[in-house]
PDB file of C-alpha atoms and ligand atoms in Angstrom:
ATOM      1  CA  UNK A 994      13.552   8.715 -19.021  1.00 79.00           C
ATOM      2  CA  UNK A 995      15.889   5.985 -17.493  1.00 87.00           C
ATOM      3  CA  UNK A 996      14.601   2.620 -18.524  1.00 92.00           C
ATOM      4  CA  UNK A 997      13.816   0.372 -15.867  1.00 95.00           C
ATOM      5  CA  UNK A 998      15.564  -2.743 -15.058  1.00 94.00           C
ATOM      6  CA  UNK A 999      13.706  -6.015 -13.275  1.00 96.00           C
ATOM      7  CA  UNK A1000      16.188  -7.656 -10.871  1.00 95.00           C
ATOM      8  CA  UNK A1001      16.987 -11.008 -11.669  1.00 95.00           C
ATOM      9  CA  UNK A1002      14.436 -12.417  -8.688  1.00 95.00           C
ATOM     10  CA  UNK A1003      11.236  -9.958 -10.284  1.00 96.00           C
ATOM     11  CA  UNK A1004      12.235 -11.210 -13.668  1.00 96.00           C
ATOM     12  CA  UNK A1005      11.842 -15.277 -12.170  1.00 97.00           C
ATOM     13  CA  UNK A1006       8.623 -13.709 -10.309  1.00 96.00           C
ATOM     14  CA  UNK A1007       7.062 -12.788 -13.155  1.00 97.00           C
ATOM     15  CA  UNK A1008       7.788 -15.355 -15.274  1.00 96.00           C
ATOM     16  CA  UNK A1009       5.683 -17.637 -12.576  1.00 96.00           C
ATOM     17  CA  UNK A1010       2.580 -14.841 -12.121  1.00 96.00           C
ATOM     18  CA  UNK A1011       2.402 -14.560 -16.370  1.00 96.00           C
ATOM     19  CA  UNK A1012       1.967 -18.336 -16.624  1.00 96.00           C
ATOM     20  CA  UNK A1013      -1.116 -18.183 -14.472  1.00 95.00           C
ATOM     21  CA  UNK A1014      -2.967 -15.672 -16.338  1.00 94.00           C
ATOM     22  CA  UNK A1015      -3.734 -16.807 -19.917  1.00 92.00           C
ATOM     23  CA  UNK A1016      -4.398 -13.819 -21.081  1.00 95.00           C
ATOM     24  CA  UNK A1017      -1.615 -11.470 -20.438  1.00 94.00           C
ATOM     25  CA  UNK A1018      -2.952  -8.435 -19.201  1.00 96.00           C
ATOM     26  CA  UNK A1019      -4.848  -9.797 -16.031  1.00 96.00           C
ATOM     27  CA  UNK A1020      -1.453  -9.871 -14.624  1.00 97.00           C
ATOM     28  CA  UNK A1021      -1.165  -6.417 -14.627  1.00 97.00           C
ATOM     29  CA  UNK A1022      -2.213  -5.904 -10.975  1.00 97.00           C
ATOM     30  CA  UNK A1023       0.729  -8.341  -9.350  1.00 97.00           C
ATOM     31  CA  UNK A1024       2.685  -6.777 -11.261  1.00 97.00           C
ATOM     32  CA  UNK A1025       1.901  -3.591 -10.053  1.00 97.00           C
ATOM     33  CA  UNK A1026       2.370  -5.115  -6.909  1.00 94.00           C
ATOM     34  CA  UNK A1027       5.457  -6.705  -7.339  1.00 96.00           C
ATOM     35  CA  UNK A1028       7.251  -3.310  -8.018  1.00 96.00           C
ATOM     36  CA  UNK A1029       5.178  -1.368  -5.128  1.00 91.00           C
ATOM     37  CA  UNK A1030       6.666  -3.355  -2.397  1.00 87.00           C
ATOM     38  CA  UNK A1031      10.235  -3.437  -3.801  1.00 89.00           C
ATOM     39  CA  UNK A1032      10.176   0.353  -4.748  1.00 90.00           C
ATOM     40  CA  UNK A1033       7.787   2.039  -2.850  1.00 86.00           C
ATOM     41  CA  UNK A1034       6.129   3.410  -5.291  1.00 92.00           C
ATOM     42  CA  UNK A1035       5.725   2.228  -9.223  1.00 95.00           C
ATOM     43  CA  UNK A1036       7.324   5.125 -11.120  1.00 95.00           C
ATOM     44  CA  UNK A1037       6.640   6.214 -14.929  1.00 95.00           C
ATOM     45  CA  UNK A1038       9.613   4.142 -16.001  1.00 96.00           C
ATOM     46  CA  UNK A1039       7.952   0.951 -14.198  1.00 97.00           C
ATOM     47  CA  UNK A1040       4.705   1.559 -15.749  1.00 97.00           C
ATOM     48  CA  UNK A1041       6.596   1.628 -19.260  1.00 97.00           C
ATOM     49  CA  UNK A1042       8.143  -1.870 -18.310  1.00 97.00           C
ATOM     50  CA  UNK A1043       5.215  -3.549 -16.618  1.00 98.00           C
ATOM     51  CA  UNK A1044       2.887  -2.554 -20.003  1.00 97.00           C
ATOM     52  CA  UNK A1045       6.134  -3.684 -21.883  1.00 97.00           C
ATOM     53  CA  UNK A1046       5.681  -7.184 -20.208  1.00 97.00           C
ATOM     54  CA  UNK A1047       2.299  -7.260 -20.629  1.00 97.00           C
ATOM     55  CA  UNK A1048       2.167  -5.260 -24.332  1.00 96.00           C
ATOM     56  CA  UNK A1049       0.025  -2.525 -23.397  1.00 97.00           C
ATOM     57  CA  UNK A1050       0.540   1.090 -23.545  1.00 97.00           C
ATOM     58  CA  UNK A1051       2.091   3.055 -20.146  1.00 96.00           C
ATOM     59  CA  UNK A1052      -0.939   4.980 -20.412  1.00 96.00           C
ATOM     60  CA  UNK A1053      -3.350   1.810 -19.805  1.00 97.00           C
ATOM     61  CA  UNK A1054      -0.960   1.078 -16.573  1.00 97.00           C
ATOM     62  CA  UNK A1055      -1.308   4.089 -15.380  1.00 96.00           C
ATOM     63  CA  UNK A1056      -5.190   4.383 -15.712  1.00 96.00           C
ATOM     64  CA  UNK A1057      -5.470   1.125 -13.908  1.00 96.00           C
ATOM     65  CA  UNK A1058      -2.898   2.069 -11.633  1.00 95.00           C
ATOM     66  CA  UNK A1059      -5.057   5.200 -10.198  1.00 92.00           C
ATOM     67  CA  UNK A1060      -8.145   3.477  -9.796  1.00 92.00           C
ATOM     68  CA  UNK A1061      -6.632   1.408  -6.522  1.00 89.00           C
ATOM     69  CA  UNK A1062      -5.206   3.430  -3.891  1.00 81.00           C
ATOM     70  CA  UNK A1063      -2.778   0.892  -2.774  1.00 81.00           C
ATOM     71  CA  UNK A1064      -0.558   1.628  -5.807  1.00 89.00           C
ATOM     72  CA  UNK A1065       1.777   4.773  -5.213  1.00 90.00           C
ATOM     73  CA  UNK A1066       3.534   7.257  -7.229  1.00 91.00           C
ATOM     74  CA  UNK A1067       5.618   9.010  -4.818  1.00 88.00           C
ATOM     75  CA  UNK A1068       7.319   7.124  -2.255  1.00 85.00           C
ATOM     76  CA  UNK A1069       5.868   6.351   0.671  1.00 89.00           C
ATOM     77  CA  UNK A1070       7.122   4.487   4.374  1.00 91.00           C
ATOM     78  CA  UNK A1071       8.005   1.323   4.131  1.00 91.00           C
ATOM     79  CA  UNK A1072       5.078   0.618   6.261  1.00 94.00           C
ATOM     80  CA  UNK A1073       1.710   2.296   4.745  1.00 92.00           C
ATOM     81  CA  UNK A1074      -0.878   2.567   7.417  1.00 96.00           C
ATOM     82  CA  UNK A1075      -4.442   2.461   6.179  1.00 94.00           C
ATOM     83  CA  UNK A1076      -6.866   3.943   8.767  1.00 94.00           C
ATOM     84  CA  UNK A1077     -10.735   3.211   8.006  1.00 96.00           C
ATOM     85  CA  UNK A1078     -12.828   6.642   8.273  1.00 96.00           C
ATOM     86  CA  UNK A1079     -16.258   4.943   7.256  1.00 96.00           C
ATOM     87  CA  UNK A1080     -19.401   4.510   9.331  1.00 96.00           C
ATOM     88  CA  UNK A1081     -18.324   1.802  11.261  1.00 97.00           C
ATOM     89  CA  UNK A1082     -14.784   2.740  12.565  1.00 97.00           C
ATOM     90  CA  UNK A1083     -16.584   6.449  12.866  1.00 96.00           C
ATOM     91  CA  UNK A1084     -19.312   4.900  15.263  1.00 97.00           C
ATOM     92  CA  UNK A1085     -16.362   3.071  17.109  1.00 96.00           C
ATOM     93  CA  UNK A1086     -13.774   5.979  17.348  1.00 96.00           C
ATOM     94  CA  UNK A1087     -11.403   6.077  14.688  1.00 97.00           C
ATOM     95  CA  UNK A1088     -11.609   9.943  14.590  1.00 96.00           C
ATOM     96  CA  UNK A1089      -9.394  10.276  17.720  1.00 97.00           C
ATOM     97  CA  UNK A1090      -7.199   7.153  16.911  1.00 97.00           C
ATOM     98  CA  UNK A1091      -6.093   8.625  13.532  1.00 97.00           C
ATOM     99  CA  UNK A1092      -5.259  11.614  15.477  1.00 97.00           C
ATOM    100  CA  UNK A1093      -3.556   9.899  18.345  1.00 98.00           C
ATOM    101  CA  UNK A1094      -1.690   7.890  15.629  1.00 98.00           C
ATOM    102  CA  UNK A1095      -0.694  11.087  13.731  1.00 98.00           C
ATOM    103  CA  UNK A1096       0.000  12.326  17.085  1.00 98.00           C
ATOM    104  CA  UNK A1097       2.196   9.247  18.274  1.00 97.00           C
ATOM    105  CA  UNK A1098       4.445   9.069  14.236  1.00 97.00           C
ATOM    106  CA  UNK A1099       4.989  13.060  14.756  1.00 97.00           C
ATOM    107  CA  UNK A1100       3.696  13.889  11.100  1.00 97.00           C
ATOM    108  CA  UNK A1101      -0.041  14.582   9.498  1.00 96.00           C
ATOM    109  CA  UNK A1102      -2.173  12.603   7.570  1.00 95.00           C
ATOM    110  CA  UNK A1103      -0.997  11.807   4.221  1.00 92.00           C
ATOM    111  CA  UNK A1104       2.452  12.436   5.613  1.00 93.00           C
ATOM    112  CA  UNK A1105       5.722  10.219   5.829  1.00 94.00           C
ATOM    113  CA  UNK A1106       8.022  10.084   8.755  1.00 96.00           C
ATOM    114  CA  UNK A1107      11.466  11.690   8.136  1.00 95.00           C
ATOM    115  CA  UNK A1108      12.839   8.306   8.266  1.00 95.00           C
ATOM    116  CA  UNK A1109      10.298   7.129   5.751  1.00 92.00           C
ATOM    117  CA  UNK A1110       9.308   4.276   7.876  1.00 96.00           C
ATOM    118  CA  UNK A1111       5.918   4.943   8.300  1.00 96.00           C
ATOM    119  CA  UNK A1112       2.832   6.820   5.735  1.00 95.00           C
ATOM    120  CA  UNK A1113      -0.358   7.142   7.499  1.00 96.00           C
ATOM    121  CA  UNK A1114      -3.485   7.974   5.349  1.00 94.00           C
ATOM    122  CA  UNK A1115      -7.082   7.873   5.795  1.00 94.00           C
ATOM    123  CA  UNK A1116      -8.997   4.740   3.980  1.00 92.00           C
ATOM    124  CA  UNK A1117     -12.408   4.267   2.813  1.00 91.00           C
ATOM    125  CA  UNK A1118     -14.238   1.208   4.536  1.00 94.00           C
ATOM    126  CA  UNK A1119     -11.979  -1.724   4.845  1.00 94.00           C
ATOM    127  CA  UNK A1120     -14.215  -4.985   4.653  1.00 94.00           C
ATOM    128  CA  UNK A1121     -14.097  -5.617   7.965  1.00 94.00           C
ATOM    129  CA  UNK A1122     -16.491  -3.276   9.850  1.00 96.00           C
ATOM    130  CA  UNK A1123     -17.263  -6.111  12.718  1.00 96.00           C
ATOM    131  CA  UNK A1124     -13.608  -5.495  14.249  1.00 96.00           C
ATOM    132  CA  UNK A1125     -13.994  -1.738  13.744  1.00 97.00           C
ATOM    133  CA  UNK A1126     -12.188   0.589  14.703  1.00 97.00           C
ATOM    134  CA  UNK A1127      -9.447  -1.028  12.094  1.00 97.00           C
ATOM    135  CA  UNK A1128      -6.446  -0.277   9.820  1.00 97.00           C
ATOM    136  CA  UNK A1129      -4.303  -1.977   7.754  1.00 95.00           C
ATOM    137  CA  UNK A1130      -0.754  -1.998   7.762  1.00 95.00           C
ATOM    138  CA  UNK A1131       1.112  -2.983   4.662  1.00 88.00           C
ATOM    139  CA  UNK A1132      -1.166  -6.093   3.968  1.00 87.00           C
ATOM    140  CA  UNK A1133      -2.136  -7.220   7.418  1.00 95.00           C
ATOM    141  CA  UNK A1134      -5.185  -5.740   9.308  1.00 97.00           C
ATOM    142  CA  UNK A1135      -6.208  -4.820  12.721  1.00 98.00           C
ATOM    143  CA  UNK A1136      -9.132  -4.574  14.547  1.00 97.00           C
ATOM    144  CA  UNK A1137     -10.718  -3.466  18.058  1.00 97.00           C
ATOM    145  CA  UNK A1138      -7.957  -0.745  17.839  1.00 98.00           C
ATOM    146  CA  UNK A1139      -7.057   1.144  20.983  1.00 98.00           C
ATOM    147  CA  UNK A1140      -4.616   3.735  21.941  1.00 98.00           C
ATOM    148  CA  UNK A1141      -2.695   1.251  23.866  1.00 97.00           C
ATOM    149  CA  UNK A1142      -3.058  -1.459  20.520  1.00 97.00           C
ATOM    150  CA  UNK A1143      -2.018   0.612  18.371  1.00 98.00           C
ATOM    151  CA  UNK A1144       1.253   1.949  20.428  1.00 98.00           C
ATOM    152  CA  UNK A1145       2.284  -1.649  20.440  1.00 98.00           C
ATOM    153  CA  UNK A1146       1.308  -2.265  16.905  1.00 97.00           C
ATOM    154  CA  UNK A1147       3.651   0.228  15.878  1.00 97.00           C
ATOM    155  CA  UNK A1148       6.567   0.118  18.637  1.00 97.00           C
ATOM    156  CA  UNK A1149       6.520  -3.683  16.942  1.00 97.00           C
ATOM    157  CA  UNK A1150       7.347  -2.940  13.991  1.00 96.00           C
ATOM    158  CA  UNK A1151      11.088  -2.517  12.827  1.00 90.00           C
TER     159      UNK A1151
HETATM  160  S1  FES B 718     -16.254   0.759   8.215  1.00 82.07           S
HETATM  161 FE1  FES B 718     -14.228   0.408   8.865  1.00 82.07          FE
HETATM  162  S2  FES B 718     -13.822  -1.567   8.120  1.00 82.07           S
HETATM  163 FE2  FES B 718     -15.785  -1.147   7.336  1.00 82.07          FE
END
């Protein structure tokens, strides 16, 4: 296994996210973080580094790794869209919006477009049930989804 190598800005970035935590291992999740949104996924040879920062096993990364499904271990778009499927986006419609989404990106759920600009997946309830139907895109959310708002969330995007 290759070992993994922090660029020089991640290295600086975690420097300033371990002196928050005192104790070491609460910083496991931005760091999880950090490499997600650089790599697209946090690969085996991450996890070794990350618990190498934080001086626990790959295996104890990896456990709390799976727990959150924001955290990725195949690459996905660089935009990962999060539709809500629970009672509240169901009452509201989100049924045929995920479709018309799948429909409108060309691929299936769980899929990513052959540009790898876009993963849609389904999502359990997304704290914010009074703006239902909503999904989350990368780290901002949207409500009071249509066809029409979605088309223009995603035609915005670049
Ligand atoms: S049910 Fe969809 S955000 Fe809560």
């Amino acid at each position: 296994m290759a070992k993994y190598k922090f660029t020089k800005n991640q290295e600086k970035e975690i420097s300033g996210i371990l002196e928050k935590y005192p104790v070491k291992t609460s910083a496991l999740l931005p760091l999880l973080t950090l490499v997600q949104r650089s790599d697209q996924l946090v690969s085996p040879e991450a996890m070794v580094a990350i618990g190498e920062k934080l001086d626990v096993s790959p295996a104890y990364v990896q456990s709390v790794m799976s727990f959150y499904t924001m955290y990725h271990t195949q690459k996905v778009g660089k935009y990962m869209i999060l539709f809500c499927i629970n009672i509240s986006c169901q009452l509201n419609g989100c049924d045929k919006l995920l479709e018309h989404t799948a429909r409108k990106l060309n691929i299936k759920v769980g899929e990513t477009t052959s540009d790898e600009k876009f993963t849609l997946h389904r999502e359990e309830c997304l704290a914010a049930c009074t703006e239902a139907p909503m999904m989350r895109v990368n780290d901002t959310y949207y409500g009071n989804l249509t066809e029409q708002r979605i088309d223009q969330i995603i035609d915005s995007l670049d």
